[in-house]
CSV table of C-alpha atoms in Angstrom, one decimal:
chain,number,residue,atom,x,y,z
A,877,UNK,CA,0.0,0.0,0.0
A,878,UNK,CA,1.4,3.7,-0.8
A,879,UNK,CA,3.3,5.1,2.4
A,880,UNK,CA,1.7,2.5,4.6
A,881,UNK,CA,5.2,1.2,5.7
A,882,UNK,CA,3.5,-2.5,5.3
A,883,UNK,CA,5.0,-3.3,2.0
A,884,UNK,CA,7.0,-6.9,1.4
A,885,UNK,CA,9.5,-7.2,-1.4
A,886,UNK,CA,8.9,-10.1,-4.1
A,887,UNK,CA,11.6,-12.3,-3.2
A,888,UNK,CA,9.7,-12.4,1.2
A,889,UNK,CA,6.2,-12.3,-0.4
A,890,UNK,CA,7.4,-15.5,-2.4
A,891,UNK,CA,9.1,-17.3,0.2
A,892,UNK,CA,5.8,-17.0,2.1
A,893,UNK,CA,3.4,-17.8,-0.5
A,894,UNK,CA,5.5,-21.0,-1.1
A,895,UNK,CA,5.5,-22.2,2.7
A,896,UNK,CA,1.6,-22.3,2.4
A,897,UNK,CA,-0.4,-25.3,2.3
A,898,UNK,CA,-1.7,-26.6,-0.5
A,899,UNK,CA,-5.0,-28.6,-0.4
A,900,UNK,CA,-6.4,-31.1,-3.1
A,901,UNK,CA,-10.0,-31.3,-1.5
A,902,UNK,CA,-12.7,-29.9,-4.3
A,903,UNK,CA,-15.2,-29.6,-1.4
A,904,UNK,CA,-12.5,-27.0,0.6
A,905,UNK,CA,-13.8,-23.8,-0.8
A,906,UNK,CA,-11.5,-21.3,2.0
A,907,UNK,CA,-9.1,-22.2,4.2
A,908,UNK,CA,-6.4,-25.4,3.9
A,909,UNK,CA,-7.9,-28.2,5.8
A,910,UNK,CA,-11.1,-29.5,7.5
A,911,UNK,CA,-10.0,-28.6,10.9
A,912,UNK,CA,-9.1,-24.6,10.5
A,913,UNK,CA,-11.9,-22.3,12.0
A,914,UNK,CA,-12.2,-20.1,9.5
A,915,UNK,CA,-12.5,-22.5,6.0
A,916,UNK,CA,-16.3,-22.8,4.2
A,917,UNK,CA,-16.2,-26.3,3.5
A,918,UNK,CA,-19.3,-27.7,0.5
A,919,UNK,CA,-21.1,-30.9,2.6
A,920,UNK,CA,-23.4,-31.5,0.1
A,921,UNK,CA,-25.0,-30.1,-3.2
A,922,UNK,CA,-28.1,-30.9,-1.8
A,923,UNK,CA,-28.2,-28.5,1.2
A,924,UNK,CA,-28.8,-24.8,0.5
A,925,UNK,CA,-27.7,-21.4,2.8
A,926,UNK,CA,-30.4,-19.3,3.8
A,927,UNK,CA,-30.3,-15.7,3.8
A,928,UNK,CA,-31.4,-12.2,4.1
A,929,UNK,CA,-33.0,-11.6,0.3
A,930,UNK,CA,-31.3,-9.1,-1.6
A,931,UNK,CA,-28.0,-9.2,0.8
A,932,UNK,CA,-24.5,-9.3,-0.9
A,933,UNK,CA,-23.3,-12.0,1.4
A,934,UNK,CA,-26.1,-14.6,-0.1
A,935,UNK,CA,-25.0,-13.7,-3.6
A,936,UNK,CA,-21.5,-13.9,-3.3
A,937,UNK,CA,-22.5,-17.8,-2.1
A,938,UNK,CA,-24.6,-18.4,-5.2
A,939,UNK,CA,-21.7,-16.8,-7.2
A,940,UNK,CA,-19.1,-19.5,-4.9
A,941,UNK,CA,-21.7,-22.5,-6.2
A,942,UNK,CA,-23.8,-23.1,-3.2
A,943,UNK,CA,-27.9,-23.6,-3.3
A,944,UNK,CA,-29.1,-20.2,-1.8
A,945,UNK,CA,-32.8,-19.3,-0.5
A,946,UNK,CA,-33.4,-16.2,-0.5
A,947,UNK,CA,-35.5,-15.0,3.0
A,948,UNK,CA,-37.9,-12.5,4.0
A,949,UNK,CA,-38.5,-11.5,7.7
A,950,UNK,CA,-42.8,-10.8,8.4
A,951,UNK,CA,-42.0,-9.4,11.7
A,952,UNK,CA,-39.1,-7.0,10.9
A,953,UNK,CA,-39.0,-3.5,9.6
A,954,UNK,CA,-36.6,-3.6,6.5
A,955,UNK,CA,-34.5,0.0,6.3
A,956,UNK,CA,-34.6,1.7,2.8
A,957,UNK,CA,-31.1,-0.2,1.5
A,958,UNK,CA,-33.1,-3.7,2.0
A,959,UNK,CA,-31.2,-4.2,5.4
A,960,UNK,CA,-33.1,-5.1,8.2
A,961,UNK,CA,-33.9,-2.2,10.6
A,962,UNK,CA,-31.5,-2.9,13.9
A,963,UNK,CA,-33.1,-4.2,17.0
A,964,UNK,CA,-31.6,-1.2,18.8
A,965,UNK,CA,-34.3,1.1,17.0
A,966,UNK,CA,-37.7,1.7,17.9
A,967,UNK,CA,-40.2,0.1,15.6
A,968,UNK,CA,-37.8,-2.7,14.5
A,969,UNK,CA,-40.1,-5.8,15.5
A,970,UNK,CA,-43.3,-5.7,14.2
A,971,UNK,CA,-45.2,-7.5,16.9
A,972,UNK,CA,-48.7,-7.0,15.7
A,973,UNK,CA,-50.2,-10.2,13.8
A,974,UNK,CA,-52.0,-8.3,11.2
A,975,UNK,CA,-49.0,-5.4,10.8
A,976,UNK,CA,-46.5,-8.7,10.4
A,977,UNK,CA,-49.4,-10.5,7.8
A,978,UNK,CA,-50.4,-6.9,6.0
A,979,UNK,CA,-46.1,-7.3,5.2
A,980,UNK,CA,-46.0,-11.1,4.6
A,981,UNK,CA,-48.6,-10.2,1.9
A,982,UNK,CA,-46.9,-7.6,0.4
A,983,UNK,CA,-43.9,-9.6,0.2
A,984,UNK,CA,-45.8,-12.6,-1.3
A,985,UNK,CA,-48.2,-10.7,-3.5
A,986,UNK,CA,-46.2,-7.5,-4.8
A,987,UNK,CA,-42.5,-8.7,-4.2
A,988,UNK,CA,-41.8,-5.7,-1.7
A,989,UNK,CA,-41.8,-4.2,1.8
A,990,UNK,CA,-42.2,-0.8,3.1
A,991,UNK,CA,-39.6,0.3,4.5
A,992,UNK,CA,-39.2,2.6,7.7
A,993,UNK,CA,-39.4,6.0,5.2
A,994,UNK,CA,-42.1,4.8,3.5
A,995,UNK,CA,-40.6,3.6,0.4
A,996,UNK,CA,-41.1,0.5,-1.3
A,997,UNK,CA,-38.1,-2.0,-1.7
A,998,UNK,CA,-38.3,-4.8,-3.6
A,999,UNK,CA,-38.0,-7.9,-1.7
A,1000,UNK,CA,-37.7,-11.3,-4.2
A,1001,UNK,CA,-38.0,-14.0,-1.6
A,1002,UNK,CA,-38.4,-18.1,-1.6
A,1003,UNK,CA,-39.2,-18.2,2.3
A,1004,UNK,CA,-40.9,-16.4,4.7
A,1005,UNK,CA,-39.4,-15.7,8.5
A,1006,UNK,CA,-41.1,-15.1,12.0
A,1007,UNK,CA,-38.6,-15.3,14.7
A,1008,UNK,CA,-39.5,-17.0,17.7
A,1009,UNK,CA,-37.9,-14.7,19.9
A,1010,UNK,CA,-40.7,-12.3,18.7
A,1011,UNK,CA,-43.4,-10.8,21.2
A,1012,UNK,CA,-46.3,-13.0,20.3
A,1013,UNK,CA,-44.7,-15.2,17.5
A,1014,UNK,CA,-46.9,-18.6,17.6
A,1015,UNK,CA,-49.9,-15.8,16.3
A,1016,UNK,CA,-48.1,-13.9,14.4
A,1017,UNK,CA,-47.3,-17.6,12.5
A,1018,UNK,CA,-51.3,-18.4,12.9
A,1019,UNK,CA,-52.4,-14.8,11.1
A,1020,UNK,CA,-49.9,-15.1,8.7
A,1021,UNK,CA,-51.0,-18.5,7.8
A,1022,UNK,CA,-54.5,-17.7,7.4
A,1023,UNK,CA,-54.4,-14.6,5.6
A,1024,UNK,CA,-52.2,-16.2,3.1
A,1025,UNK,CA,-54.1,-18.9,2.9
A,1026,UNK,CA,-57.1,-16.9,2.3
A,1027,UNK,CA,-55.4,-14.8,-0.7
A,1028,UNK,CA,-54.8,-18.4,-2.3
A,1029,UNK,CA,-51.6,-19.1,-1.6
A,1030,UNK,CA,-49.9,-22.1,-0.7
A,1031,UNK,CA,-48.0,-23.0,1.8
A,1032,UNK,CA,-44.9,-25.6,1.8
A,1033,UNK,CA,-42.0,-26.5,3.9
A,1034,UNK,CA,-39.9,-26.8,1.3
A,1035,UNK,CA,-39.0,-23.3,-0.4
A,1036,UNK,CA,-37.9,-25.1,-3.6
A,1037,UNK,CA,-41.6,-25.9,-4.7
């Protein structure tokens, strides 16, 4: 880097490079073996990482090869960018049932959320989310369920059908 004082000539950076590990395992995506902490390691082409719809992270694992499933979140408020609004702020949970299915709607019907300035954000997800930490989150599930139900839609447990 320019004036950072961090700089290693060719000959170090290749005497480094060359003491590295190698690995020969297709499956080890990051890292150099099984064991290190840090590696992403493919178990199976059959399962699939689920994720915040819309987030960089889930499509830089699509773009890596993995099965992705894109989520959306009934009882969150979603922030203009398409991030989730923190827990820290007021308004953040949506713990009314019929606020949380009026969103799960949206998100099913229109492909979007409003977000906390009123916009709408477009939201292309496969699942839906109500966290069971949530105020109220077994009815929350049972309006959301219903409603949806109602509008014609059907449910599954598996986000690939």
């Amino acid at each position: 880097c320019a004036g950072c004082g961090a700089k290693v000539g060719a000959g170090t950076l290749s005497k480094l490079l060359g003491n590295l590990p190698s690995h020969t395992d297709e499956n080890l995506l990051v890292g150099f073996d099984r064991s290190d902490d840090a590696s992403v390691y493919r178990v199976s082409g059959e399962l699939a990482l689920m994720g915040l719809a819309g987030s960089p992270a889930l499509g830089l694992w699509a773009a890596a090869g993995f099965r992705v499933i894109p989520e959306a979140f009934a009882d969150r408020r979603y922030e203009s960018d398409g991030s989730l609004r923190s827990r820290r702020l007021a308004g953040a949970v949506l713990s009314s049932p019929d606020e949380a299915a009026d969103q799960a709607l949206r998100m099913v019907t229109r492909g979007e959320a409003i977000a906390t300035d009123g916009s709408p954000i477009a939201i292309h997800a496969r699942t839906l989310c109500v966290h069971g930490d949530s105020p109220g989150a077994v009815e929350i599930a049972r309006v959301i369920k219903v409603r949806l139900a109602a509008m014609g839609v059907e449910l599954s447990s598996n986000p690939d059908s």
